[in-house]
Amino acid sequence: MMDPKIILFYTRGFHFLLLFSHVAYGDLSYSFPEEMKRRSVIGNLAKDLGLETGALSNRRARIDTDGTDKRYCDINLNNGELIVADRIDREGLCGEKASCILKHEIVLENPLELHRISLHIQDINDNSPQFNEDSINLEIHELAVRGARFVIEEAHDADVGQNSVQQYSLKKNDNFVLAANGNTIHLILDKELDREKQQEINLLLTALDGGSPQRSGTVVIHVTVLDANDNEPVFSQTVYKASLPENSPVDTVVVTVSATDADEGINGDVTYDFGHVTEVVKKIFSIDRKSGEIRVIGAVDYETTTSYEIRVKAKDGLGLSSYAKAIISVTDVNDNAPVVNIKSLTNPIPEDTTPGTEVGIINVQDRDSERNRQVRCSIQQGAPFKLVPSIKNYYSLVTTGQLDRELVSDYNITITATDEGSPPLSSSKSVQLSVADINDNPPVFEDQSYSAYVSENNKPGSTLCSVTARDPDWRQNGTVIYSVLPGEVNGAPVSSYVSVNGDTGVIHAVRSFDYEQLRSFKVQVMARDNGSPPLSSNVTVSVFVSDVNDNSPQILYPAPEGNSFMTELVPKAAHGGSLVSKVIAVDADSGQNAWLSYEIVKSTDPGLFTIGVHSGEIRTQRDISESDSMKQNLIVAVKDNGQPSLSATCSMYLLISDNLAEVPELKDISYDEKNSKLTSYLIIALVSVSTFFLTFIIIILGVRFCRRRKPRLLFDGAVAIPSAYLPPNYADVDGTGTLRSAYNYDAYLTTGSRTSDFKFVTSYNDNTLPADQTLRKSPSDFSDMFGDCDGSPEQKPPNNDWRFTQGQRPGPSGATGGPEVAMGTGPWPQPPTEAEQLQALMAAANEVSEATATLGPGTMGLSTRYSPQFTLQHVPDYRQNVYIPGSTATLTSNPQQQQATAQQATQQALPPPQASAQPEPPKAAQTPASKKKSTKKEKK
């Protein structure tokens, strides 16, 4: 490992200063013999580089060679050994060079390191010496003198050094001996030839190398004895040199050799040929036998061989020859474009990669030499990458900016390499880089908020709306899942109202909605991706429930049928346009579904009454005449404005009368069609009820007779009839009248059937109870107020405060009273009979009817239910005015005056005998129990 160094390169006059930090590099040299078996171990790289065995695998160690070079060795990443990958033939790789060295580079990544390896291939004696020809023919003149020398072509051995040809030996003969000096072999004539004795001589020449075991090669020298040829050809130059550009065309003359022979005739004719040359030379060059021109016959490539050394032979006609050498140097031409090799590449690249991260290693090779080999490497503009020069011809591809897969998911980078040749050559390589997705984008809803509109009474499972969220991330990082966030709506979980499809975002209703209970609510919907960690976003969905006309109008007044019987009194003097009553209805729906309209669908006299379409007020259309029926029945329909429209009906019973005495039997007011529905039931009910009442009346008469002397109950100016004093066949029920007054009313209605009779009313003072309540009184209440009346035969005198002047006593309009009566001086009057009580009540109703007739149109029939502001506080204080409604009599202690007053009131209030259908009940007699109580008190 070497320390960081600063390396200064000088290129074209410019200085480039590169700083390599923490880069380990150095030369490793291994020497081994050729022809080793495949996977033979050359050395241990891991050990020699000082690395652990596993480091080579982790750092992706590899041997880097040029694209055209053959790889003869490889790295075993498991144990770090350098092994033989292919057959290594030193003669094929280096030829006759004395030293055969293969140079490779080992590349390590993370960090990037480059180590040079020199492989010294040692020669082994695997080739025998060989002569160029199988036999050598020599023609020697018989006049040749002793010691004459004849040149013999040497043998060739592909091995080098000690394994090459070391010596020659000539088989023993009588005429010749061998003289060898290096590569020059001479056959020396040791004894003169005599053609007449021997015309031909065969000699055996052996060449021996120095290897172990020793190898040899032989050639036969055939000597023909001729007449004298004593001059051999002589070359003009011992060595011929020529320069040949690579890629020269075929038939280009490289060099011409020339030799002369001093002999004449056939002995002076010289021919040329190649001496011992390789087969490669024979494929590239040829020599003209007559002219000696060496021409190109094949492809000349500087990158394959930079020079050729050719041995040329010149021979005369009689066989004498001489040799010369032709050295041909091949000059480089810029015929090779740079080659861009991707040595390492990180693909895909995470989009959160920081700028300056190395994502690839680029190697650029140019097989040309010198200037033609100098290469510039560049990358196109616009991509967030750049090339940083590294070791030698290596470049690092690094990022220059932040990557965003959502903007650009793929980059097609073109790397261009250009050499410095003339003209310059260039090449390019495209690299496809993909950006790996990181979950860095949460889902985003298309809208800031959503609104869903649904009609009430929807079916569970119906679709409300759909939400959509987009996630620009990829695959699972961009897969959106929808869910409803927990929450409450009206105290219930929101999941019980709506649900959302997790895949599509469609929101469904879980239940049926009711507009009257829930008009709108909000739901939080979350969109979450499937990334790690997952990202999410929320959106508010407002659900609005629209109203459907599913509620019929509800009539508040008059009360629904079956609850009570409501009857309004209409004065006979009512003018056209007078307010008679009002129908009050509400609709639980809203909007136009709650817009109510009123219509009289059926009436006794269609032209007498009209109703406000929107107000529900019932008014007279004209003045009431004597010919109009006393009983007026109206059926009012209340319709809403929905589609389809819903409606409700109610019955309004009106009596045209100024005096209750004129009122006939009330049970005939109801409509015939209603009676027709109930006739059969009423007949049965009336029979059973009549039987019951006959028995009950007998009991009541007995009780009445026992309590005959019980005083008439008065309380705070109001007349209340306890159940013991009610006329037969009547009972106390709840109800509210509509007469214009500051009164609240109790109604005593029949219990015989569903049809209702007329309402008997009693008024109460405004200080007695609030405006929205109804006073109910029972016999026990009066007993508590006045004490036990059964224990004394005479009533206790009233309090002294029960004294009224004529001006204080109320009565009918224009009534005048008698003189002031002193109170408390006499006994209470005897209890009235049932007939007297009934007549008093009817007179009271008549009194009220006459009083209300003077109020004018627009106020008739209204009660406090129409106006919450109208309370009992507007009623005059009658606590100082105790009177019997409908009567002009005042309380007095004079029995005669009291009796006369009562008789006068009875005569005024009772209708003619034929008009009253109610028989006078018998007077009640005292019971035995009441007699015993009175007897005991008399004794005391």
PDB file of C-alpha atoms in Angstrom, residues 607-841:
ATOM      1  CA  GLY A 607    -119.603  28.936   1.405  1.00  0.00           C
ATOM      2  CA  LEU A 608    -119.616  29.847   5.044  1.00  0.00           C
ATOM      3  CA  PHE A 609    -116.024  29.330   6.159  1.00  0.00           C
ATOM      4  CA  THR A 610    -112.674  29.695   4.502  1.00  0.00           C
ATOM      5  CA  ILE A 611    -109.165  28.840   5.682  1.00  0.00           C
ATOM      6  CA  GLY A 612    -105.903  30.667   5.082  1.00  0.00           C
ATOM      7  CA  VAL A 613    -103.823  28.691   2.605  1.00  0.00           C
ATOM      8  CA  HIS A 614    -100.620  29.284   4.526  1.00  0.00           C
ATOM      9  CA  SER A 615    -101.805  30.496   7.936  1.00  0.00           C
ATOM     10  CA  GLY A 616    -104.417  27.865   8.723  1.00  0.00           C
ATOM     11  CA  GLU A 617    -106.767  30.506  10.144  1.00  0.00           C
ATOM     12  CA  ILE A 618    -110.448  29.671   9.757  1.00  0.00           C
ATOM     13  CA  ARG A 619    -112.557  32.726   9.071  1.00  0.00           C
ATOM     14  CA  THR A 620    -116.081  33.401   8.033  1.00  0.00           C
ATOM     15  CA  GLN A 621    -116.560  34.279   4.391  1.00  0.00           C
ATOM     16  CA  ARG A 622    -119.788  36.129   5.029  1.00  0.00           C
ATOM     17  CA  ASP A 623    -122.000  37.199   7.843  1.00  0.00           C
ATOM     18  CA  ILE A 624    -123.773  34.394   9.650  1.00  0.00           C
ATOM     19  CA  SER A 625    -127.459  34.214   8.936  1.00  0.00           C
ATOM     20  CA  GLU A 626    -130.302  32.594  10.797  1.00  0.00           C
ATOM     21  CA  SER A 627    -130.633  29.992   8.072  1.00  0.00           C
ATOM     22  CA  ASP A 628    -127.160  28.606   8.672  1.00  0.00           C
ATOM     23  CA  SER A 629    -127.035  25.304  10.448  1.00  0.00           C
ATOM     24  CA  MET A 630    -126.020  25.487  14.077  1.00  0.00           C
ATOM     25  CA  LYS A 631    -123.677  22.527  13.717  1.00  0.00           C
ATOM     26  CA  GLN A 632    -120.872  23.115  11.270  1.00  0.00           C
ATOM     27  CA  ASN A 633    -118.424  20.299  10.594  1.00  0.00           C
ATOM     28  CA  LEU A 634    -115.198  21.065   8.727  1.00  0.00           C
ATOM     29  CA  ILE A 635    -112.626  18.586   7.433  1.00  0.00           C
ATOM     30  CA  VAL A 636    -109.321  20.400   6.933  1.00  0.00           C
ATOM     31  CA  ALA A 637    -106.514  18.875   4.882  1.00  0.00           C
ATOM     32  CA  VAL A 638    -102.968  19.980   5.564  1.00  0.00           C
ATOM     33  CA  LYS A 639    -100.561  19.260   2.710  1.00  0.00           C
ATOM     34  CA  ASP A 640     -96.849  19.835   2.406  1.00  0.00           C
ATOM     35  CA  ASN A 641     -95.045  20.970  -0.737  1.00  0.00           C
ATOM     36  CA  GLY A 642     -92.969  17.824  -1.215  1.00  0.00           C
ATOM     37  CA  GLN A 643     -92.877  15.546  -4.202  1.00  0.00           C
ATOM     38  CA  PRO A 644     -94.970  13.523  -3.793  1.00  0.00           C
ATOM     39  CA  SER A 645     -97.004  15.580  -1.426  1.00  0.00           C
ATOM     40  CA  LEU A 646     -98.071  14.153   1.945  1.00  0.00           C
ATOM     41  CA  SER A 647    -101.109  15.286   3.849  1.00  0.00           C
ATOM     42  CA  ALA A 648    -103.056  14.930   7.057  1.00  0.00           C
ATOM     43  CA  THR A 649    -106.628  15.766   7.896  1.00  0.00           C
ATOM     44  CA  CYS A 650    -108.425  16.879  10.975  1.00  0.00           C
ATOM     45  CA  SER A 651    -112.012  17.599  11.920  1.00  0.00           C
ATOM     46  CA  MET A 652    -113.125  20.928  13.275  1.00  0.00           C
ATOM     47  CA  TYR A 653    -116.529  21.133  14.969  1.00  0.00           C
ATOM     48  CA  LEU A 654    -118.135  24.569  15.132  1.00  0.00           C
ATOM     49  CA  LEU A 655    -121.357  25.594  16.918  1.00  0.00           C
ATOM     50  CA  ILE A 656    -123.117  28.737  15.786  1.00  0.00           C
ATOM     51  CA  SER A 657    -124.768  29.868  18.986  1.00  0.00           C
ATOM     52  CA  ASP A 658    -124.824  32.755  21.396  1.00  0.00           C
ATOM     53  CA  ASN A 659    -126.200  30.724  24.315  1.00  0.00           C
ATOM     54  CA  LEU A 660    -125.328  27.267  25.544  1.00  0.00           C
ATOM     55  CA  ALA A 661    -128.986  26.742  26.275  1.00  0.00           C
ATOM     56  CA  GLU A 662    -129.613  26.555  22.570  1.00  0.00           C
ATOM     57  CA  VAL A 663    -127.186  23.686  22.192  1.00  0.00           C
ATOM     58  CA  PRO A 664    -128.948  20.408  21.386  1.00  0.00           C
ATOM     59  CA  GLU A 665    -127.540  16.948  21.878  1.00  0.00           C
ATOM     60  CA  LEU A 666    -123.829  17.187  20.959  1.00  0.00           C
ATOM     61  CA  LYS A 667    -123.133  13.674  19.930  1.00  0.00           C
ATOM     62  CA  ASP A 668    -124.755  14.287  16.545  1.00  0.00           C
ATOM     63  CA  ILE A 669    -121.984  16.693  15.463  1.00  0.00           C
ATOM     64  CA  SER A 670    -119.657  14.067  14.197  1.00  0.00           C
ATOM     65  CA  TYR A 671    -119.738  13.164  10.573  1.00  0.00           C
ATOM     66  CA  ASP A 672    -122.044  10.558   9.264  1.00  0.00           C
ATOM     67  CA  GLU A 673    -119.229   8.756   7.584  1.00  0.00           C
ATOM     68  CA  LYS A 674    -117.443   8.370  10.889  1.00  0.00           C
ATOM     69  CA  ASN A 675    -120.587   7.177  12.589  1.00  0.00           C
ATOM     70  CA  SER A 676    -121.144   4.756   9.800  1.00  0.00           C
ATOM     71  CA  LYS A 677    -117.825   3.168  10.580  1.00  0.00           C
ATOM     72  CA  LEU A 678    -118.592   2.880  14.259  1.00  0.00           C
ATOM     73  CA  THR A 679    -122.368   2.276  14.245  1.00  0.00           C
ATOM     74  CA  SER A 680    -122.148  -1.399  14.971  1.00  0.00           C
ATOM     75  CA  TYR A 681    -119.683  -0.848  17.786  1.00  0.00           C
ATOM     76  CA  LEU A 682    -121.669   2.025  19.234  1.00  0.00           C
ATOM     77  CA  ILE A 683    -124.867   0.025  19.442  1.00  0.00           C
ATOM     78  CA  ILE A 684    -123.175  -2.657  21.474  1.00  0.00           C
ATOM     79  CA  ALA A 685    -121.309  -0.076  23.573  1.00  0.00           C
ATOM     80  CA  LEU A 686    -124.410   1.989  24.243  1.00  0.00           C
ATOM     81  CA  VAL A 687    -126.368  -1.016  25.451  1.00  0.00           C
ATOM     82  CA  SER A 688    -123.660  -2.072  27.856  1.00  0.00           C
ATOM     83  CA  VAL A 689    -122.915   1.469  28.980  1.00  0.00           C
ATOM     84  CA  SER A 690    -126.605   2.250  29.480  1.00  0.00           C
ATOM     85  CA  THR A 691    -126.973  -0.785  31.700  1.00  0.00           C
ATOM     86  CA  PHE A 692    -123.899   0.268  33.641  1.00  0.00           C
ATOM     87  CA  PHE A 693    -125.076   3.839  33.995  1.00  0.00           C
ATOM     88  CA  LEU A 694    -128.518   2.883  35.167  1.00  0.00           C
ATOM     89  CA  THR A 695    -126.921   0.962  38.000  1.00  0.00           C
ATOM     90  CA  PHE A 696    -124.412   3.729  38.607  1.00  0.00           C
ATOM     91  CA  ILE A 697    -127.093   6.432  38.645  1.00  0.00           C
ATOM     92  CA  ILE A 698    -129.043   4.572  41.306  1.00  0.00           C
ATOM     93  CA  ILE A 699    -125.921   4.456  43.454  1.00  0.00           C
ATOM     94  CA  ILE A 700    -125.175   8.112  42.789  1.00  0.00           C
ATOM     95  CA  LEU A 701    -128.716   9.153  43.677  1.00  0.00           C
ATOM     96  CA  GLY A 702    -128.398   7.340  46.944  1.00  0.00           C
ATOM     97  CA  VAL A 703    -125.121   9.102  47.674  1.00  0.00           C
ATOM     98  CA  ARG A 704    -126.581  12.425  46.625  1.00  0.00           C
ATOM     99  CA  PHE A 705    -129.506  12.011  48.904  1.00  0.00           C
ATOM    100  CA  CYS A 706    -127.145  11.406  51.824  1.00  0.00           C
ATOM    101  CA  ARG A 707    -125.176  14.528  50.974  1.00  0.00           C
ATOM    102  CA  ARG A 708    -128.123  16.683  50.180  1.00  0.00           C
ATOM    103  CA  ARG A 709    -127.139  19.386  52.547  1.00  0.00           C
ATOM    104  CA  LYS A 710    -123.530  19.598  51.331  1.00  0.00           C
ATOM    105  CA  PRO A 711    -122.596  23.234  50.384  1.00  0.00           C
ATOM    106  CA  ARG A 712    -121.840  24.345  46.906  1.00  0.00           C
ATOM    107  CA  LEU A 713    -118.102  24.405  46.261  1.00  0.00           C
ATOM    108  CA  LEU A 714    -116.580  27.687  45.303  1.00  0.00           C
ATOM    109  CA  PHE A 715    -112.901  28.291  44.863  1.00  0.00           C
ATOM    110  CA  ASP A 716    -111.218  31.501  43.907  1.00  0.00           C
ATOM    111  CA  GLY A 717    -113.974  32.623  41.608  1.00  0.00           C
ATOM    112  CA  ALA A 718    -113.960  29.399  39.587  1.00  0.00           C
ATOM    113  CA  VAL A 719    -116.772  26.868  39.386  1.00  0.00           C
ATOM    114  CA  ALA A 720    -115.473  23.305  39.542  1.00  0.00           C
ATOM    115  CA  ILE A 721    -117.828  20.369  39.557  1.00  0.00           C
ATOM    116  CA  PRO A 722    -116.397  17.377  41.396  1.00  0.00           C
ATOM    117  CA  SER A 723    -117.145  13.936  40.101  1.00  0.00           C
ATOM    118  CA  ALA A 724    -119.857  13.465  42.721  1.00  0.00           C
ATOM    119  CA  TYR A 725    -121.761  16.481  41.301  1.00  0.00           C
ATOM    120  CA  LEU A 726    -121.287  15.705  37.613  1.00  0.00           C
ATOM    121  CA  PRO A 727    -124.420  14.979  35.720  1.00  0.00           C
ATOM    122  CA  PRO A 728    -124.880  11.363  34.867  1.00  0.00           C
ATOM    123  CA  ASN A 729    -122.967  10.094  31.838  1.00  0.00           C
ATOM    124  CA  TYR A 730    -120.219  12.852  32.141  1.00  0.00           C
ATOM    125  CA  ALA A 731    -116.574  12.579  33.167  1.00  0.00           C
ATOM    126  CA  ASP A 732    -113.567  14.931  33.484  1.00  0.00           C
ATOM    127  CA  VAL A 733    -111.088  14.920  30.583  1.00  0.00           C
ATOM    128  CA  ASP A 734    -108.190  17.160  29.534  1.00  0.00           C
ATOM    129  CA  GLY A 735    -108.615  19.755  26.830  1.00  0.00           C
ATOM    130  CA  THR A 736    -108.119  23.342  25.932  1.00  0.00           C
ATOM    131  CA  GLY A 737    -110.677  25.713  24.425  1.00  0.00           C
ATOM    132  CA  THR A 738    -110.136  28.511  22.025  1.00  0.00           C
ATOM    133  CA  LEU A 739    -112.542  31.197  23.277  1.00  0.00           C
ATOM    134  CA  ARG A 740    -111.018  34.644  23.504  1.00  0.00           C
ATOM    135  CA  SER A 741    -110.450  35.196  27.193  1.00  0.00           C
ATOM    136  CA  ALA A 742    -107.766  35.032  29.784  1.00  0.00           C
ATOM    137  CA  TYR A 743    -109.253  31.708  30.884  1.00  0.00           C
ATOM    138  CA  ASN A 744    -107.898  28.206  30.757  1.00  0.00           C
ATOM    139  CA  TYR A 745    -110.482  25.491  30.564  1.00  0.00           C
ATOM    140  CA  ASP A 746    -111.223  22.026  31.856  1.00  0.00           C
ATOM    141  CA  ALA A 747    -113.565  19.938  29.789  1.00  0.00           C
ATOM    142  CA  TYR A 748    -116.070  17.433  31.027  1.00  0.00           C
ATOM    143  CA  LEU A 749    -116.910  15.078  28.196  1.00  0.00           C
ATOM    144  CA  THR A 750    -118.992  11.994  27.806  1.00  0.00           C
ATOM    145  CA  THR A 751    -117.435   8.584  28.117  1.00  0.00           C
ATOM    146  CA  GLY A 752    -120.025   6.697  26.207  1.00  0.00           C
ATOM    147  CA  SER A 753    -118.309   6.521  22.803  1.00  0.00           C
ATOM    148  CA  ARG A 754    -115.482   7.887  20.654  1.00  0.00           C
ATOM    149  CA  THR A 755    -117.732  10.740  19.535  1.00  0.00           C
ATOM    150  CA  SER A 756    -117.302  13.811  21.679  1.00  0.00           C
ATOM    151  CA  ASP A 757    -119.958  16.019  23.154  1.00  0.00           C
ATOM    152  CA  PHE A 758    -119.813  19.720  23.860  1.00  0.00           C
ATOM    153  CA  LYS A 759    -117.175  20.993  26.257  1.00  0.00           C
ATOM    154  CA  PHE A 760    -118.364  22.435  29.530  1.00  0.00           C
ATOM    155  CA  VAL A 761    -115.844  24.959  30.681  1.00  0.00           C
ATOM    156  CA  THR A 762    -114.817  26.434  33.968  1.00  0.00           C
ATOM    157  CA  SER A 763    -112.452  29.365  34.160  1.00  0.00           C
ATOM    158  CA  TYR A 764    -109.565  29.802  36.514  1.00  0.00           C
ATOM    159  CA  ASN A 765    -107.854  32.890  37.679  1.00  0.00           C
ATOM    160  CA  ASP A 766    -104.486  33.733  36.084  1.00  0.00           C
ATOM    161  CA  ASN A 767    -102.713  33.506  39.419  1.00  0.00           C
ATOM    162  CA  THR A 768    -103.938  29.988  39.971  1.00  0.00           C
ATOM    163  CA  LEU A 769    -101.654  28.188  37.472  1.00  0.00           C
ATOM    164  CA  PRO A 770     -99.283  28.947  34.546  1.00  0.00           C
ATOM    165  CA  ALA A 771    -100.566  29.624  31.082  1.00  0.00           C
ATOM    166  CA  ASP A 772     -99.438  26.298  29.616  1.00  0.00           C
ATOM    167  CA  GLN A 773    -101.144  24.083  32.202  1.00  0.00           C
ATOM    168  CA  THR A 774    -104.756  23.124  32.978  1.00  0.00           C
ATOM    169  CA  LEU A 775    -106.203  23.085  36.442  1.00  0.00           C
ATOM    170  CA  ARG A 776    -107.709  19.829  37.527  1.00  0.00           C
ATOM    171  CA  LYS A 777    -109.691  19.596  40.733  1.00  0.00           C
ATOM    172  CA  SER A 778    -110.946  16.566  42.525  1.00  0.00           C
ATOM    173  CA  PRO A 779    -113.355  16.234  45.400  1.00  0.00           C
ATOM    174  CA  SER A 780    -110.459  15.589  47.732  1.00  0.00           C
ATOM    175  CA  ASP A 781    -108.944  18.957  46.795  1.00  0.00           C
ATOM    176  CA  PHE A 782    -112.084  20.741  47.805  1.00  0.00           C
ATOM    177  CA  SER A 783    -112.384  18.671  50.928  1.00  0.00           C
ATOM    178  CA  ASP A 784    -108.929  19.794  51.948  1.00  0.00           C
ATOM    179  CA  MET A 785    -109.777  23.406  51.300  1.00  0.00           C
ATOM    180  CA  PHE A 786    -113.109  23.545  53.094  1.00  0.00           C
ATOM    181  CA  GLY A 787    -112.734  20.810  55.661  1.00  0.00           C
ATOM    182  CA  ASP A 788    -115.081  18.000  56.510  1.00  0.00           C
ATOM    183  CA  CYS A 789    -118.615  19.142  55.944  1.00  0.00           C
ATOM    184  CA  ASP A 790    -120.278  15.916  56.994  1.00  0.00           C
ATOM    185  CA  GLY A 791    -119.825  16.446  60.689  1.00  0.00           C
ATOM    186  CA  SER A 792    -122.188  19.427  61.106  1.00  0.00           C
ATOM    187  CA  PRO A 793    -125.842  19.787  60.162  1.00  0.00           C
ATOM    188  CA  GLU A 794    -125.216  23.371  59.261  1.00  0.00           C
ATOM    189  CA  GLN A 795    -122.534  24.970  57.142  1.00  0.00           C
ATOM    190  CA  LYS A 796    -120.025  27.237  58.795  1.00  0.00           C
ATOM    191  CA  PRO A 797    -120.482  30.891  58.011  1.00  0.00           C
ATOM    192  CA  PRO A 798    -118.126  32.313  55.388  1.00  0.00           C
ATOM    193  CA  ASN A 799    -115.282  34.618  56.170  1.00  0.00           C
ATOM    194  CA  ASN A 800    -115.968  38.261  56.658  1.00  0.00           C
ATOM    195  CA  ASP A 801    -114.051  39.016  53.483  1.00  0.00           C
ATOM    196  CA  TRP A 802    -116.820  37.492  51.392  1.00  0.00           C
ATOM    197  CA  ARG A 803    -118.633  40.774  51.042  1.00  0.00           C
ATOM    198  CA  PHE A 804    -119.116  42.597  47.743  1.00  0.00           C
ATOM    199  CA  THR A 805    -120.615  45.829  46.730  1.00  0.00           C
ATOM    200  CA  GLN A 806    -122.818  46.170  43.722  1.00  0.00           C
ATOM    201  CA  GLY A 807    -119.969  47.769  41.758  1.00  0.00           C
ATOM    202  CA  GLN A 808    -117.553  44.983  42.613  1.00  0.00           C
ATOM    203  CA  ARG A 809    -119.833  42.142  41.611  1.00  0.00           C
ATOM    204  CA  PRO A 810    -119.179  41.015  38.044  1.00  0.00           C
ATOM    205  CA  GLY A 811    -121.886  39.891  35.786  1.00  0.00           C
ATOM    206  CA  PRO A 812    -123.227  40.151  32.269  1.00  0.00           C
ATOM    207  CA  SER A 813    -122.721  43.348  30.421  1.00  0.00           C
ATOM    208  CA  GLY A 814    -125.103  46.018  31.818  1.00  0.00           C
ATOM    209  CA  ALA A 815    -126.206  43.933  34.807  1.00  0.00           C
ATOM    210  CA  THR A 816    -126.961  45.736  38.046  1.00  0.00           C
ATOM    211  CA  GLY A 817    -127.164  44.291  41.458  1.00  0.00           C
ATOM    212  CA  GLY A 818    -129.201  44.742  44.577  1.00  0.00           C
ATOM    213  CA  PRO A 819    -128.063  46.138  47.820  1.00  0.00           C
ATOM    214  CA  GLU A 820    -124.957  44.988  49.546  1.00  0.00           C
ATOM    215  CA  VAL A 821    -125.438  41.747  51.391  1.00  0.00           C
ATOM    216  CA  ALA A 822    -123.607  41.122  54.568  1.00  0.00           C
ATOM    217  CA  MET A 823    -121.702  37.882  54.543  1.00  0.00           C
ATOM    218  CA  GLY A 824    -121.038  35.530  57.385  1.00  0.00           C
ATOM    219  CA  THR A 825    -124.236  36.176  59.293  1.00  0.00           C
ATOM    220  CA  GLY A 826    -126.222  33.211  58.074  1.00  0.00           C
ATOM    221  CA  PRO A 827    -125.826  29.608  57.114  1.00  0.00           C
ATOM    222  CA  TRP A 828    -124.482  28.422  53.684  1.00  0.00           C
ATOM    223  CA  PRO A 829    -127.177  27.744  51.159  1.00  0.00           C
ATOM    224  CA  GLN A 830    -128.361  24.219  50.613  1.00  0.00           C
ATOM    225  CA  PRO A 831    -126.460  22.261  47.953  1.00  0.00           C
ATOM    226  CA  PRO A 832    -127.987  22.782  44.566  1.00  0.00           C
ATOM    227  CA  THR A 833    -129.787  20.062  42.845  1.00  0.00           C
ATOM    228  CA  GLU A 834    -128.383  18.448  39.727  1.00  0.00           C
ATOM    229  CA  ALA A 835    -130.731  20.439  37.557  1.00  0.00           C
ATOM    230  CA  GLU A 836    -129.627  23.650  39.224  1.00  0.00           C
ATOM    231  CA  GLN A 837    -125.942  22.759  38.645  1.00  0.00           C
ATOM    232  CA  LEU A 838    -126.507  21.976  34.962  1.00  0.00           C
ATOM    233  CA  GLN A 839    -128.487  25.142  34.428  1.00  0.00           C
ATOM    234  CA  ALA A 840    -125.774  27.166  36.188  1.00  0.00           C
ATOM    235  CA  LEU A 841    -123.087  25.769  33.951  1.00  0.00           C
TER     236      LEU A 841
END
